[in-house]
Short mmCIF file of C-alpha atoms in Angstrom, two decimals:
data_model
loop_
_atom_site.label_atom_id
_atom_site.label_comp_id
_atom_site.label_asym_id
_atom_site.label_seq_id
_atom_site.Cartn_x
_atom_site.Cartn_y
_atom_site.Cartn_z
CA MET A 1 52.58 8.90 71.00
CA THR A 2 51.20 11.84 69.04
CA ALA A 3 47.69 13.24 68.96
CA THR A 4 46.85 15.42 65.99
CA ASN A 5 45.66 18.96 66.75
CA GLU A 6 43.56 20.33 63.88
CA TRP A 7 42.00 23.39 65.49
CA ALA A 8 42.61 26.95 64.31
CA ALA A 9 44.98 29.38 66.02
CA SER A 10 43.66 31.59 68.84
CA GLU A 11 45.44 34.29 70.89
CA GLY A 12 48.67 33.33 69.14
CA PHE A 13 48.40 29.70 70.26
CA ALA A 14 47.17 26.78 68.21
CA ALA A 15 43.78 25.90 69.68
CA VAL A 16 43.39 22.90 71.97
CA SER A 17 40.21 20.82 72.01
CA PRO A 18 38.65 18.23 74.33
CA ALA A 19 38.26 16.15 71.17
CA SER A 20 41.95 15.27 71.56
CA ALA A 21 41.28 13.49 74.86
CA GLN A 22 40.74 9.99 73.52
CA ALA A 23 43.91 9.90 71.42
CA LEU A 24 45.98 11.54 74.14
CA ALA A 25 44.71 9.20 76.86
CA ARG A 26 45.49 6.17 74.71
CA SER A 27 49.01 7.43 74.07
CA MET A 28 49.51 8.22 77.77
CA ASP A 29 48.38 4.71 78.66
CA ASP A 30 50.43 2.95 75.97
CA TYR A 31 53.60 5.05 75.83
CA GLY A 32 53.56 7.19 78.96
CA VAL A 33 53.23 10.49 77.10
CA GLY A 34 50.84 12.09 74.61
CA VAL A 35 51.90 15.09 72.53
CA LEU A 36 50.15 18.04 70.92
CA HIS A 37 52.55 19.60 68.45
CA GLU A 38 53.35 23.27 67.80
CA ILE A 39 50.86 24.77 70.23
CA VAL A 40 53.11 27.58 71.55
CA PRO A 41 54.40 29.82 68.73
CA ALA A 42 57.99 30.99 68.41
CA ALA A 43 57.12 34.61 69.27
CA ILE A 44 55.70 33.63 72.65
CA LEU A 45 58.64 31.31 73.37
CA ALA A 46 60.98 34.23 72.64
CA LYS A 47 59.14 36.47 75.15
CA LEU A 48 59.28 33.76 77.80
CA ARG A 49 63.00 33.20 77.22
CA SER A 50 63.67 36.91 77.63
CA PHE A 51 61.76 36.89 80.93
CA ILE A 52 63.70 33.81 82.09
CA GLU A 53 67.02 35.42 81.20
CA GLN A 54 66.17 38.42 83.38
CA GLN A 55 65.10 36.18 86.25
CA ILE A 56 68.30 34.12 86.07
CA GLU A 57 70.29 37.31 86.66
CA GLN A 58 68.10 38.16 89.65
CA HIS A 59 68.62 34.66 91.08
CA GLY A 60 72.40 34.75 90.83
CA GLY A 61 72.62 32.38 87.88
CA GLN A 62 71.12 29.51 89.87
CA TYR A 63 68.03 27.30 89.83
CA PHE A 64 64.69 28.88 90.66
CA SER A 65 61.01 28.06 90.34
CA PHE A 66 57.71 29.92 90.54
CA GLU A 67 54.55 28.16 91.71
CA GLY A 68 50.90 29.11 91.69
CA LYS A 69 48.63 31.32 89.64
CA SER A 70 50.24 34.65 90.59
CA TRP A 71 53.37 34.25 88.46
CA ILE A 72 51.50 33.37 85.25
CA THR A 73 48.90 36.16 85.50
CA GLY A 74 49.73 38.96 83.09
CA THR A 75 52.27 36.92 81.12
CA CYS A 76 52.02 35.79 77.51
CA LEU A 77 51.09 32.31 78.79
CA GLN A 78 47.92 33.51 80.49
CA PRO A 79 45.69 32.99 77.39
CA LEU A 80 46.73 29.33 77.24
CA PHE A 81 46.34 28.91 81.00
CA GLU A 82 42.77 30.26 80.78
CA ASP A 83 41.87 28.60 77.46
CA ALA A 84 38.48 26.88 77.61
CA GLY A 85 39.64 24.18 75.21
CA LEU A 86 42.62 23.25 77.38
CA GLN A 87 40.50 23.29 80.52
CA GLY A 88 37.93 21.03 78.87
CA LEU A 89 40.65 18.67 77.68
CA LEU A 90 42.13 18.38 81.18
CA ARG A 91 38.71 17.67 82.68
CA SER A 92 38.04 15.01 80.06
CA LEU A 93 41.38 13.30 80.71
CA TYR A 94 40.76 13.31 84.46
CA GLU A 95 37.29 11.84 84.06
CA ARG A 96 38.58 9.10 81.75
CA LYS A 97 41.18 8.00 84.27
CA MET A 98 39.34 8.52 87.57
CA ARG A 99 35.77 7.74 86.45
CA ALA A 100 34.67 10.79 88.42
CA SER A 101 34.51 14.55 88.03
CA PRO A 102 37.57 16.52 89.16
CA PRO A 103 37.24 18.12 92.60
CA SER A 104 37.71 21.59 91.09
CA ARG A 105 38.68 23.41 87.89
CA ARG A 106 41.95 24.60 89.39
CA ILE A 107 45.14 24.34 87.33
CA PHE A 108 48.38 24.67 89.30
CA PRO A 109 51.15 26.22 87.15
CA VAL A 110 54.87 25.88 87.87
CA LEU A 111 57.86 27.44 86.11
CA ARG A 112 61.14 25.56 86.61
CA VAL A 113 64.51 26.89 85.47
CA LEU A 114 67.48 24.55 85.85
CA THR A 115 70.86 26.24 85.62
CA GLY A 116 74.02 26.63 87.67
CA THR A 117 75.32 24.17 90.24
CA HIS A 118 72.00 24.25 92.09
CA GLY A 119 70.29 23.00 88.95
CA LEU A 120 72.28 19.78 89.21
CA ARG A 121 70.64 19.06 92.58
CA HIS A 122 67.27 18.81 90.85
CA ALA A 123 68.36 16.17 88.34
CA LEU A 124 67.10 12.58 88.67
CA ASN A 125 64.87 13.41 91.63
CA PHE A 126 62.22 10.86 90.76
CA HIS A 127 58.77 11.63 92.10
CA TYR A 128 55.05 11.23 91.62
CA ASP A 129 52.93 14.34 91.17
CA SER A 130 50.03 15.07 93.48
CA TYR A 131 47.84 15.65 90.44
CA VAL A 132 46.32 13.14 88.04
CA VAL A 133 47.20 15.01 84.82
CA THR A 134 50.44 16.87 84.13
CA VAL A 135 51.15 19.01 81.06
CA LEU A 136 54.81 19.80 80.40
CA ILE A 137 55.60 22.78 78.15
CA PRO A 138 59.29 23.05 77.19
CA ILE A 139 60.42 26.68 76.91
CA LEU A 140 64.20 26.37 76.61
CA ILE A 141 66.02 23.05 76.11
CA PRO A 142 69.83 22.77 75.72
CA HIS A 143 70.65 21.73 72.15
CA ALA A 144 74.28 22.59 71.38
CA PRO A 145 76.47 19.71 70.07
CA GLY A 146 77.55 17.53 72.99
CA GLU A 147 75.34 19.44 75.43
CA PRO A 148 73.10 17.17 77.56
CA PRO A 149 69.50 18.27 76.91
CA GLY A 150 68.06 17.10 80.24
CA HIS A 151 65.53 14.68 78.80
CA LEU A 152 62.39 13.82 80.72
CA VAL A 153 62.87 10.28 82.06
CA MET A 154 60.00 8.25 83.46
CA PHE A 155 58.77 4.88 84.58
CA PRO A 156 55.39 5.15 82.86
CA ASN A 157 52.25 4.30 84.79
CA LEU A 158 54.11 2.48 87.54
CA ARG A 159 51.10 2.61 89.86
CA ASN A 160 47.40 3.45 89.85
CA ALA A 161 46.13 6.85 90.91
CA ARG A 162 45.67 6.88 94.67
CA ARG A 163 42.21 7.80 95.92
CA PHE A 164 43.22 8.09 99.59
CA ALA A 165 45.60 10.85 100.62
CA VAL A 166 47.30 8.96 103.44
CA VAL A 167 48.15 6.06 101.11
CA ASN A 168 49.56 8.50 98.58
CA ILE A 169 51.72 10.26 101.18
CA LEU A 170 53.15 7.03 102.60
CA GLU A 171 53.88 5.66 99.15
CA LYS A 172 55.57 8.88 98.06
CA LEU A 173 57.70 8.81 101.22
CA LEU A 174 58.83 5.26 100.45
CA VAL A 175 59.43 5.71 96.73
CA GLU A 176 60.81 9.25 96.64
CA LYS A 177 62.93 9.26 99.79
CA LEU A 178 63.83 5.76 100.94
CA LEU A 179 64.26 4.30 97.44
CA LYS A 180 65.49 7.41 95.64
CA ARG A 181 68.94 5.96 94.82
CA LEU A 182 67.36 2.88 93.27
CA TRP A 183 65.63 4.79 90.46
CA ARG A 184 68.86 6.54 89.46
CA ASN A 185 70.60 3.24 88.75
CA GLU A 186 70.94 2.75 84.98
CA GLY A 187 70.54 -1.01 85.33
CA VAL A 188 67.25 -0.55 87.17
CA GLN A 189 66.09 1.91 84.53
CA GLN A 190 66.85 -0.59 81.78
CA ARG A 191 65.23 -3.55 83.53
CA MET A 192 62.10 -1.57 84.37
CA SER A 193 61.82 -0.03 80.89
CA ALA A 194 62.26 3.59 81.87
CA LYS A 195 61.64 5.90 78.93
CA LEU A 196 63.57 8.95 77.77
CA ILE A 197 61.34 11.65 76.34
CA PRO A 198 63.12 14.26 74.19
CA LEU A 199 61.43 17.64 74.52
CA THR A 200 60.78 20.14 71.73
CA PRO A 201 59.81 23.71 72.65
CA GLY A 202 56.34 24.61 71.42
CA ASN A 203 54.87 21.16 72.00
CA LEU A 204 52.62 20.15 74.90
CA TYR A 205 53.47 16.84 76.61
CA PHE A 206 50.69 15.17 78.61
CA PHE A 207 51.22 12.34 81.10
CA TRP A 208 49.60 10.80 84.15
CA GLY A 209 51.63 12.67 86.77
CA MET A 210 50.25 10.74 89.74
CA ARG A 211 50.89 7.37 88.09
CA SER A 212 54.27 7.87 86.41
CA LEU A 213 57.49 8.14 88.41
CA HIS A 214 59.48 10.83 86.60
CA ALA A 215 62.44 13.20 86.73
CA ASN A 216 64.72 15.18 84.45
CA GLN A 217 68.21 14.16 83.45
CA ALA A 218 71.11 16.42 84.34
CA CYS A 219 72.21 19.42 82.30
CA LEU A 220 75.53 21.25 82.41
CA PRO A 221 75.76 24.00 85.05
CA THR A 222 76.34 26.44 82.18
CA SER A 223 73.17 25.35 80.39
CA VAL A 224 69.61 26.57 80.89
CA ARG A 225 66.67 24.17 80.85
CA SER A 226 63.28 25.74 81.43
CA THR A 227 59.83 24.16 81.45
CA VAL A 228 56.32 25.12 82.50
CA LEU A 229 54.19 22.49 84.20
CA LEU A 230 50.41 22.64 84.38
CA HIS A 231 49.05 20.29 87.05
CA PHE A 232 45.37 19.37 87.09
CA GLY A 233 43.08 17.24 89.20
CA ASP A 234 44.19 16.65 92.78
CA PRO A 235 41.83 13.98 94.16
CA HIS A 236 43.08 14.78 97.68
CA GLU A 237 42.48 18.52 97.39
CA ASP A 238 40.08 18.60 100.35
CA SER A 239 41.89 16.04 102.50
CA VAL A 240 43.09 16.94 105.99
CA PHE A 241 46.39 15.31 105.00
CA LYS A 242 46.99 17.74 102.12
CA GLY A 243 48.83 20.18 104.36
CA LEU A 244 51.27 17.44 105.37
CA SER A 245 52.02 16.66 101.74
CA GLN A 246 52.65 20.32 100.95
CA HIS A 247 54.90 20.65 104.01
CA MET A 248 56.99 17.67 102.88
CA HIS A 249 57.39 19.18 99.41
CA ALA A 250 58.39 22.60 100.74
CA ARG A 251 60.89 21.08 103.17
CA ARG A 252 62.50 19.05 100.39
CA LEU A 253 62.98 22.18 98.27
CA ARG A 254 64.48 24.10 101.20
CA ARG A 255 66.90 21.27 101.91
CA MET A 256 68.03 21.16 98.28
CA ALA A 257 68.59 24.93 98.31
CA ARG A 258 70.85 24.64 101.39
CA ASP A 259 72.91 21.57 100.46
#
């Protein structure tokens, strides 16, 4: 499930190349996930962890997330976010899977920090992404003895990418809301060959976000689990139904914050 990255370092990051697309896509198809190792150096991880620690204090020691380009601009992750090699790789992966050009070059970044009792509410919330390609960048993963690390868990490539927005919305409603308890059942996970993906900070984990039903396992309320997600290639970007999908997502997050 590993693709070798042989490019030289740039802006503190190991360089990423579209030449990795074939190996990554094969691994994503066969195993659910493809990995580029040691892309984010320790110095940048340390800066991000310091930023996260400050934000946890400002959020009362509870779960929070940042979405969209504004939060990543000016941070030490911006060079990776704007890297031409990464952008080319994402486009190549999209084209391999969809047999079409992506609707735009937009990458949608998300920072998630799971901690406190509110962090538990975000465990095992299985979902499909609205984007074809997802890159997961672990920043801080619990690793003390006996401490649950909050592995990524997924049902790899459970469906095909949906070309029609209304079909995608209805299917997400069925799978993520009406059947949400089903996916949490350990027996179902075993029978359907769900995979646990241990995460190592510094690596980049690629998977077909729209095809793979996925979630994170629970961490202790006293732990901190932080990841950055880079979403790319929304085939429904220009659909009139896109607003409905975004409204459903925002409402779900508000409900989880209240409960």
